[in-house]
PDB file of C-alpha atoms in Angstrom:
ATOM      1  CA  VAL A 979     360.960  67.709 219.354  1.00 93.00           C
ATOM      2  CA  GLN A 980     357.913  70.302 219.725  1.00 97.00           C
ATOM      3  CA  LEU A 981     355.462  70.854 222.713  1.00 98.00           C
ATOM      4  CA  VAL A 982     353.043  74.111 221.784  1.00 98.00           C
ATOM      5  CA  GLU A 983     350.785  75.063 224.257  1.00 98.00           C
ATOM      6  CA  SER A 984     347.596  76.994 223.535  1.00 98.00           C
ATOM      7  CA  GLY A 985     343.897  78.460 224.869  1.00 98.00           C
ATOM      8  CA  GLY A 986     345.262  80.757 227.689  1.00 97.00           C
ATOM      9  CA  GLY A 987     343.650  84.502 227.610  1.00 97.00           C
ATOM     10  CA  LEU A 988     341.882  86.578 230.274  1.00 98.00           C
ATOM     11  CA  VAL A 989     338.978  84.798 232.151  1.00 98.00           C
ATOM     12  CA  SER A 990     337.042  86.121 235.002  1.00 98.00           C
ATOM     13  CA  PRO A 991     336.813  84.667 238.662  1.00 98.00           C
ATOM     14  CA  GLY A 992     334.948  81.428 238.810  1.00 98.00           C
ATOM     15  CA  GLY A 993     335.149  81.070 235.212  1.00 98.00           C
ATOM     16  CA  SER A 994     337.096  77.878 232.734  1.00 98.00           C
ATOM     17  CA  LEU A 995     339.743  77.764 230.530  1.00 98.00           C
ATOM     18  CA  SER A 996     340.688  74.741 228.644  1.00 98.00           C
ATOM     19  CA  LEU A 997     344.690  74.534 227.854  1.00 98.00           C
ATOM     20  CA  SER A 998     346.081  72.263 225.156  1.00 98.00           C
ATOM     21  CA  CYS A 999     349.748  70.790 224.879  1.00 98.00           C
ATOM     22  CA  ALA A1000     350.087  69.641 221.751  1.00 98.00           C
ATOM     23  CA  VAL A1001     353.285  67.394 221.252  1.00 98.00           C
ATOM     24  CA  ALA A1002     355.467  66.784 218.226  1.00 98.00           C
ATOM     25  CA  GLY A1003     358.386  64.328 217.984  1.00 97.00           C
ATOM     26  CA  PHE A1004     357.760  61.912 220.590  1.00 97.00           C
ATOM     27  CA  SER A1005     354.134  60.210 221.575  1.00 98.00           C
ATOM     28  CA  ILE A1006     352.653  60.487 224.950  1.00 98.00           C
ATOM     29  CA  THR A1007     352.322  56.963 225.084  1.00 97.00           C
ATOM     30  CA  ASP A1008     355.421  56.648 226.543  1.00 96.00           C
ATOM     31  CA  HIS A1009     355.915  60.094 227.851  1.00 98.00           C
ATOM     32  CA  ALA A1010     354.486  61.660 230.794  1.00 98.00           C
ATOM     33  CA  VAL A1011     353.357  65.165 230.657  1.00 98.00           C
ATOM     34  CA  GLY A1012     353.280  68.234 233.525  1.00 98.00           C
ATOM     35  CA  TRP A1013     351.836  71.153 233.291  1.00 98.00           C
ATOM     36  CA  PHE A1014     353.820  74.042 235.364  1.00 98.00           C
ATOM     37  CA  ARG A1015     352.795  77.759 236.323  1.00 98.00           C
ATOM     38  CA  GLN A1016     355.215  80.521 237.339  1.00 97.00           C
ATOM     39  CA  ALA A1017     353.369  83.670 238.663  1.00 95.00           C
ATOM     40  CA  PRO A1018     355.332  87.084 238.366  1.00 90.00           C
ATOM     41  CA  GLY A1019     358.255  87.084 241.333  1.00 91.00           C
ATOM     42  CA  LYS A1020     357.498  83.224 242.199  1.00 93.00           C
ATOM     43  CA  GLU A1021     358.984  79.854 241.612  1.00 93.00           C
ATOM     44  CA  TYR A1022     357.682  76.927 238.902  1.00 92.00           C
ATOM     45  CA  GLU A1023     354.620  74.973 240.341  1.00 97.00           C
ATOM     46  CA  GLY A1024     353.812  71.418 239.364  1.00 98.00           C
ATOM     47  CA  VAL A1025     350.242  72.086 238.979  1.00 98.00           C
ATOM     48  CA  ALA A1026     348.838  68.208 237.252  1.00 98.00           C
ATOM     49  CA  TYR A1027     350.337  65.705 235.378  1.00 98.00           C
ATOM     50  CA  VAL A1028     349.592  62.742 233.534  1.00 98.00           C
ATOM     51  CA  GLY A1029     351.728  59.654 233.294  1.00 97.00           C
ATOM     52  CA  GLU A1030     352.747  57.884 229.957  1.00 96.00           C
ATOM     53  CA  ASN A1031     349.772  56.407 228.087  1.00 95.00           C
ATOM     54  CA  ASP A1032     346.949  58.645 229.702  1.00 93.00           C
ATOM     55  CA  GLY A1033     348.042  57.006 233.429  1.00 94.00           C
ATOM     56  CA  THR A1034     348.240  57.490 236.880  1.00 96.00           C
ATOM     57  CA  ARG A1035     347.423  61.704 237.430  1.00 97.00           C
ATOM     58  CA  TYR A1036     348.706  64.196 240.175  1.00 97.00           C
ATOM     59  CA  PHE A1037     347.464  67.388 241.285  1.00 98.00           C
ATOM     60  CA  SER A1038     348.846  70.236 243.338  1.00 98.00           C
ATOM     61  CA  GLU A1039     346.457  70.801 246.545  1.00 97.00           C
ATOM     62  CA  SER A1040     346.033  74.733 245.041  1.00 97.00           C
ATOM     63  CA  VAL A1041     344.029  73.334 242.202  1.00 98.00           C
ATOM     64  CA  ARG A1042     342.778  69.686 242.857  1.00 98.00           C
ATOM     65  CA  GLY A1043     339.259  69.843 242.602  1.00 97.00           C
ATOM     66  CA  ARG A1044     339.414  72.577 240.454  1.00 98.00           C
ATOM     67  CA  PHE A1045     341.421  71.520 237.115  1.00 98.00           C
ATOM     68  CA  ALA A1046     341.394  68.346 235.211  1.00 98.00           C
ATOM     69  CA  ILE A1047     344.123  66.873 233.152  1.00 98.00           C
ATOM     70  CA  SER A1048     343.584  64.762 230.100  1.00 97.00           C
ATOM     71  CA  SER A1049     345.122  62.907 227.133  1.00 97.00           C
ATOM     72  CA  ASP A1050     343.869  62.673 223.990  1.00 97.00           C
ATOM     73  CA  ILE A1051     346.368  59.868 222.191  1.00 97.00           C
ATOM     74  CA  ALA A1052     345.146  60.198 218.819  1.00 97.00           C
ATOM     75  CA  LYS A1053     346.272  63.790 218.466  1.00 98.00           C
ATOM     76  CA  ASN A1054     348.907  62.969 220.886  1.00 98.00           C
ATOM     77  CA  THR A1055     347.821  66.439 222.996  1.00 98.00           C
ATOM     78  CA  VAL A1056     347.000  66.885 226.587  1.00 98.00           C
ATOM     79  CA  TYR A1057     344.525  69.525 228.168  1.00 98.00           C
ATOM     80  CA  LEU A1058     344.414  71.257 231.380  1.00 98.00           C
ATOM     81  CA  GLN A1059     340.984  71.782 232.321  1.00 98.00           C
ATOM     82  CA  MET A1060     341.022  74.834 234.447  1.00 98.00           C
ATOM     83  CA  ARG A1061     337.270  75.392 236.374  1.00 98.00           C
ATOM     84  CA  ASN A1062     336.700  78.102 239.252  1.00 98.00           C
ATOM     85  CA  VAL A1063     339.469  79.779 238.717  1.00 98.00           C
ATOM     86  CA  LYS A1064     340.789  82.436 241.068  1.00 98.00           C
ATOM     87  CA  PRO A1065     343.266  85.871 240.540  1.00 96.00           C
ATOM     88  CA  ASP A1066     345.989  83.465 242.298  1.00 96.00           C
ATOM     89  CA  ASP A1067     345.894  81.350 238.848  1.00 97.00           C
ATOM     90  CA  THR A1068     347.230  83.913 237.260  1.00 98.00           C
ATOM     91  CA  ALA A1069     350.599  82.512 235.622  1.00 98.00           C
ATOM     92  CA  ILE A1070     352.458  81.337 232.681  1.00 98.00           C
ATOM     93  CA  TYR A1071     351.313  78.014 231.993  1.00 98.00           C
ATOM     94  CA  THR A1072     353.792  75.462 230.385  1.00 98.00           C
ATOM     95  CA  CYS A1073     353.689  71.820 229.307  1.00 98.00           C
ATOM     96  CA  ALA A1074     356.866  69.530 230.018  1.00 98.00           C
ATOM     97  CA  ALA A1075     357.458  66.101 229.245  1.00 98.00           C
ATOM     98  CA  LEU A1076     359.506  63.129 230.194  1.00 98.00           C
ATOM     99  CA  SER A1077     360.042  59.596 229.154  1.00 95.00           C
ATOM    100  CA  GLY A1078     358.167  57.155 231.313  1.00 94.00           C
ATOM    101  CA  ASN A1079     357.060  58.003 234.380  1.00 95.00           C
ATOM    102  CA  ALA A1080     357.762  60.274 237.281  1.00 95.00           C
ATOM    103  CA  TYR A1081     358.476  58.643 240.370  1.00 91.00           C
ATOM    104  CA  GLY A1082     355.683  59.963 243.374  1.00 89.00           C
ATOM    105  CA  SER A1083     356.291  63.321 244.390  1.00 92.00           C
ATOM    106  CA  THR A1084     359.192  63.931 241.664  1.00 96.00           C
ATOM    107  CA  TRP A1085     356.091  64.684 239.245  1.00 98.00           C
ATOM    108  CA  SER A1086     356.206  68.533 240.380  1.00 97.00           C
ATOM    109  CA  VAL A1087     359.980  68.917 240.390  1.00 97.00           C
ATOM    110  CA  PRO A1088     360.558  70.562 237.141  1.00 96.00           C
ATOM    111  CA  GLN A1089     364.430  69.190 237.356  1.00 96.00           C
ATOM    112  CA  VAL A1090     362.908  65.150 235.991  1.00 97.00           C
ATOM    113  CA  TYR A1091     361.650  66.868 232.824  1.00 98.00           C
ATOM    114  CA  ARG A1092     363.440  67.123 229.312  1.00 97.00           C
ATOM    115  CA  TYR A1093     361.057  68.609 227.264  1.00 98.00           C
ATOM    116  CA  TRP A1094     359.416  71.799 227.720  1.00 98.00           C
ATOM    117  CA  GLY A1095     357.099  74.080 225.616  1.00 98.00           C
ATOM    118  CA  LYS A1096     357.495  77.842 225.806  1.00 98.00           C
ATOM    119  CA  GLY A1097     354.116  78.561 227.990  1.00 98.00           C
ATOM    120  CA  THR A1098     350.947  80.361 227.345  1.00 98.00           C
ATOM    121  CA  GLN A1099     349.515  83.464 229.864  1.00 98.00           C
ATOM    122  CA  VAL A1100     346.639  82.929 231.924  1.00 98.00           C
ATOM    123  CA  THR A1101     345.099  86.095 233.491  1.00 98.00           C
ATOM    124  CA  VAL A1102     342.831  85.828 236.077  1.00 98.00           C
ATOM    125  CA  SER A1103     340.593  89.186 236.243  1.00 96.00           C
ATOM    126  CA  SER A1104     337.216  91.210 236.392  1.00 95.00           C
TER     127      SER A1104
END
């Protein structure tokens, strides 16, 4: 089982960035995937979620309207599209997966996820 994030880097405020989470060892048709981030000195924050088989989506208040999440079933990959980024979006972004779907607001709870990637750094700075 492997989740591999890519696409992180340095982006200017107001810019866009797209992150990928390539999954191996199980199918996203029966696993939900969430994106989390952790800034230095802060707790993990769930920012986006997509249910199994490109299902229900959830977003945190901090990114709603700016971030989008999508799934490519054929590639077994989940994407996080970040738009109008802000310096507060600077963090290590990590994708995680669980079998089936999360229930309600538990999508943002790290403990419900079984599989984790290693993360990719996103830095928003001019």
